[in-house]
């Protein structure tokens, strides 16, 4: 397994429409393992393939707390089948938007259909943190970041800071 570099916004590769995964082969399994390792090392609770420069509809999630056993979930071609009218607010962050957090309002509950890494089609209904993470990660597959849910002013402020930090990093 190996760690993958995580793209930092603003980056055009984070804005792509990811493509459907149509076969589960050795390469895809290696990518899933590498994405888990990269997410755990970061550390983060979710990572979408476009964040490591792969335009595929694939996300990995593990919302287990530090003192709990790992609960890795790999979701291929996830889609939201239903979401509640009721909303909830969550302070979100993103490995591609380091050191910035903001409250995002989303549907409180969702039902998601996906394929697991064995090729089985599954459906889950989620609420709370898992619901938020699922929606956040699935957003990445259509080129959307949590900052796209904020006001233009807030989004612009965060992206400008990230851009500035990137330029400084290149000079070092
Ligand atoms: Ni993210």
Coordinates of C-alpha atoms and ligand atoms in Angstrom, one line a residue:
X1 CA 0.0 0.0 0.0
X2 CA 1.1 3.5 -0.5
X3 CA 0.1 7.0 0.5
X4 CA -1.4 9.1 -2.3
X5 CA -0.9 12.9 -2.6
X6 CA -4.1 14.7 -1.8
X7 CA -5.0 17.6 -4.2
X8 CA -5.6 21.0 -2.5
X9 CA -8.2 23.5 -3.7
X10 CA -8.4 25.4 -5.9
X11 CA -7.5 22.7 -8.5
X12 CA -9.3 22.0 -11.7
X13 CA -9.0 18.2 -11.0
X14 CA -11.3 18.7 -8.0
X15 CA -14.0 20.1 -10.3
X16 CA -14.4 17.2 -12.7
X17 CA -17.4 14.9 -13.2
X18 CA -16.2 11.5 -12.1
X19 CA -16.9 8.5 -14.2
X20 CA -18.8 5.3 -13.3
X21 CA -16.7 2.4 -12.1
X22 CA -17.5 -0.5 -14.5
X23 CA -15.1 -3.2 -13.3
X24 CA -13.5 -4.2 -10.0
X25 CA -10.0 -5.4 -10.8
X26 CA -6.6 -5.5 -9.1
X27 CA -5.9 -1.9 -10.0
X28 CA -9.1 -0.7 -8.4
X29 CA -8.6 -2.8 -5.3
X30 CA -5.1 -1.3 -4.9
X31 CA -6.6 2.2 -5.3
X32 CA -9.2 1.5 -2.6
X33 CA -6.5 0.2 -0.2
X34 CA -4.3 3.2 -0.9
X35 CA -7.2 5.6 -0.4
X36 CA -8.0 4.1 3.0
X37 CA -4.3 4.3 4.0
X38 CA -4.1 7.9 2.8
X39 CA -7.4 8.8 4.7
X40 CA -6.3 7.2 7.9
X41 CA -2.9 8.8 7.8
X42 CA -4.2 12.3 7.1
X43 CA -6.3 11.7 9.3
X44 CA -9.7 12.1 7.9
X45 CA -13.1 10.3 7.9
X46 CA -13.8 10.4 4.2
X47 CA -11.9 10.6 0.9
X48 CA -13.2 10.7 -2.7
X49 CA -11.2 9.4 -5.7
X50 CA -11.1 12.9 -7.4
X51 CA -9.2 14.2 -4.3
X52 CA -6.3 11.9 -5.3
X53 CA -6.6 12.8 -9.0
X54 CA -8.7 9.8 -10.1
X55 CA -11.9 10.8 -11.8
X56 CA -13.9 7.7 -10.7
X57 CA -17.1 7.4 -8.7
X58 CA -15.5 6.0 -5.7
X59 CA -15.3 7.1 -2.0
X60 CA -14.0 5.6 1.2
X61 CA -15.4 6.5 4.6
X62 CA -14.7 5.5 8.2
X63 CA -16.4 7.5 10.9
X64 CA -15.2 5.3 13.8
X65 CA -13.7 7.2 16.7
X66 CA -10.1 6.8 17.7
X67 CA -10.8 4.3 20.5
X68 CA -13.3 2.3 18.4
X69 CA -12.6 -0.5 15.9
X70 CA -12.3 0.6 12.3
X71 CA -15.4 0.6 10.2
X72 CA -14.1 1.0 6.7
X73 CA -16.7 1.5 3.9
X74 CA -15.8 1.7 0.2
X75 CA -18.6 2.9 -1.9
X76 CA -18.5 2.5 -5.7
X77 CA -20.9 4.5 -7.9
X78 CA -22.8 5.8 -4.9
X79 CA -26.0 7.7 -5.5
X80 CA -28.5 9.5 -3.3
X81 CA -31.9 7.9 -3.8
X82 CA -33.8 10.0 -1.2
X83 CA -33.1 12.8 1.3
X84 CA -35.2 14.2 4.1
X85 CA -36.8 17.6 4.0
X86 CA -35.5 18.1 7.5
X87 CA -32.0 19.5 7.6
X88 CA -29.1 19.6 10.0
X89 CA -26.0 21.8 10.3
X90 CA -22.6 20.4 10.7
X91 CA -19.2 22.0 11.0
X92 CA -17.4 20.5 7.9
X93 CA -13.8 20.4 6.9
X94 CA -12.1 18.7 3.9
X95 CA -8.7 17.2 3.3
X96 CA -8.6 19.3 0.1
X97 CA -9.5 22.5 2.0
X98 CA -7.0 22.2 4.9
X99 CA -7.4 24.2 8.0
X100 CA -10.7 25.7 7.1
X101 CA -14.0 24.7 8.7
X102 CA -17.5 26.0 8.2
X103 CA -21.1 25.1 9.1
X104 CA -23.0 23.5 6.2
X105 CA -26.7 22.9 6.1
X106 CA -27.7 19.6 4.4
X107 CA -30.6 17.2 4.5
X108 CA -30.5 15.4 7.9
X109 CA -31.1 11.9 6.5
X110 CA -30.3 10.2 3.2
X111 CA -30.7 6.8 1.5
X112 CA -27.8 5.9 -0.7
X113 CA -27.3 3.0 -3.1
X114 CA -23.8 1.9 -4.0
X115 CA -21.8 -1.1 -5.0
X116 CA -19.3 -2.5 -2.4
X117 CA -15.9 -3.8 -3.4
X118 CA -17.2 -7.3 -3.8
X119 CA -19.6 -6.0 -6.5
X120 CA -22.7 -6.3 -4.3
X121 CA -25.4 -3.6 -4.7
X122 CA -26.3 -2.2 -1.3
X123 CA -28.6 0.4 0.2
X124 CA -28.1 2.3 3.4
X125 CA -30.1 4.9 5.2
X126 CA -28.0 7.3 7.3
X127 CA -28.4 10.1 9.7
X128 CA -26.1 12.3 11.8
X129 CA -22.4 12.3 11.0
X130 CA -22.6 9.5 8.4
X131 CA -25.4 11.3 6.5
X132 CA -23.2 14.4 6.3
X133 CA -20.1 12.5 5.3
X134 CA -21.9 10.6 2.6
X135 CA -23.3 13.8 1.1
X136 CA -19.9 15.6 1.3
X137 CA -18.1 12.7 -0.4
X138 CA -20.7 12.2 -3.1
X139 CA -20.5 15.9 -3.8
X140 CA -16.8 15.4 -4.7
X141 CA -17.9 13.1 -7.5
X142 CA -19.6 16.0 -9.3
X143 CA -16.8 18.4 -8.6
X144 CA -18.4 20.0 -5.6
X145 CA -16.6 21.0 -2.4
X146 CA -18.2 22.0 0.9
X147 CA -17.2 25.6 0.3
X148 CA -19.6 25.5 -2.7
X149 CA -22.4 25.4 -0.1
X150 CA -21.2 28.7 1.5
X151 CA -21.8 32.3 0.4
X152 CA -19.7 33.6 -2.5
X153 CA -18.0 35.9 0.0
X154 CA -17.0 33.1 2.4
X155 CA -16.0 30.7 -0.4
X156 CA -13.8 33.4 -2.1
X157 CA -12.1 34.2 1.2
X158 CA -11.2 30.5 1.9
X159 CA -10.0 29.8 -1.7
X160 CA -7.9 32.9 -1.9
X161 CA -6.1 32.0 1.4
X162 CA -5.5 28.5 0.0
X163 CA -4.1 29.8 -3.2
X164 CA -1.8 32.2 -1.4
X165 CA -0.6 29.3 0.8
X166 CA 0.1 27.2 -2.3
X167 CA 2.2 29.9 -3.9
X168 CA 4.2 30.4 -0.8
X169 CA 4.8 26.6 -0.5
X170 CA 6.1 26.5 -4.1
X171 CA 8.7 29.2 -3.3
X172 CA 10.2 27.3 -0.4
Ligands
LIG1 NI1 -13.9 16.6 1.2

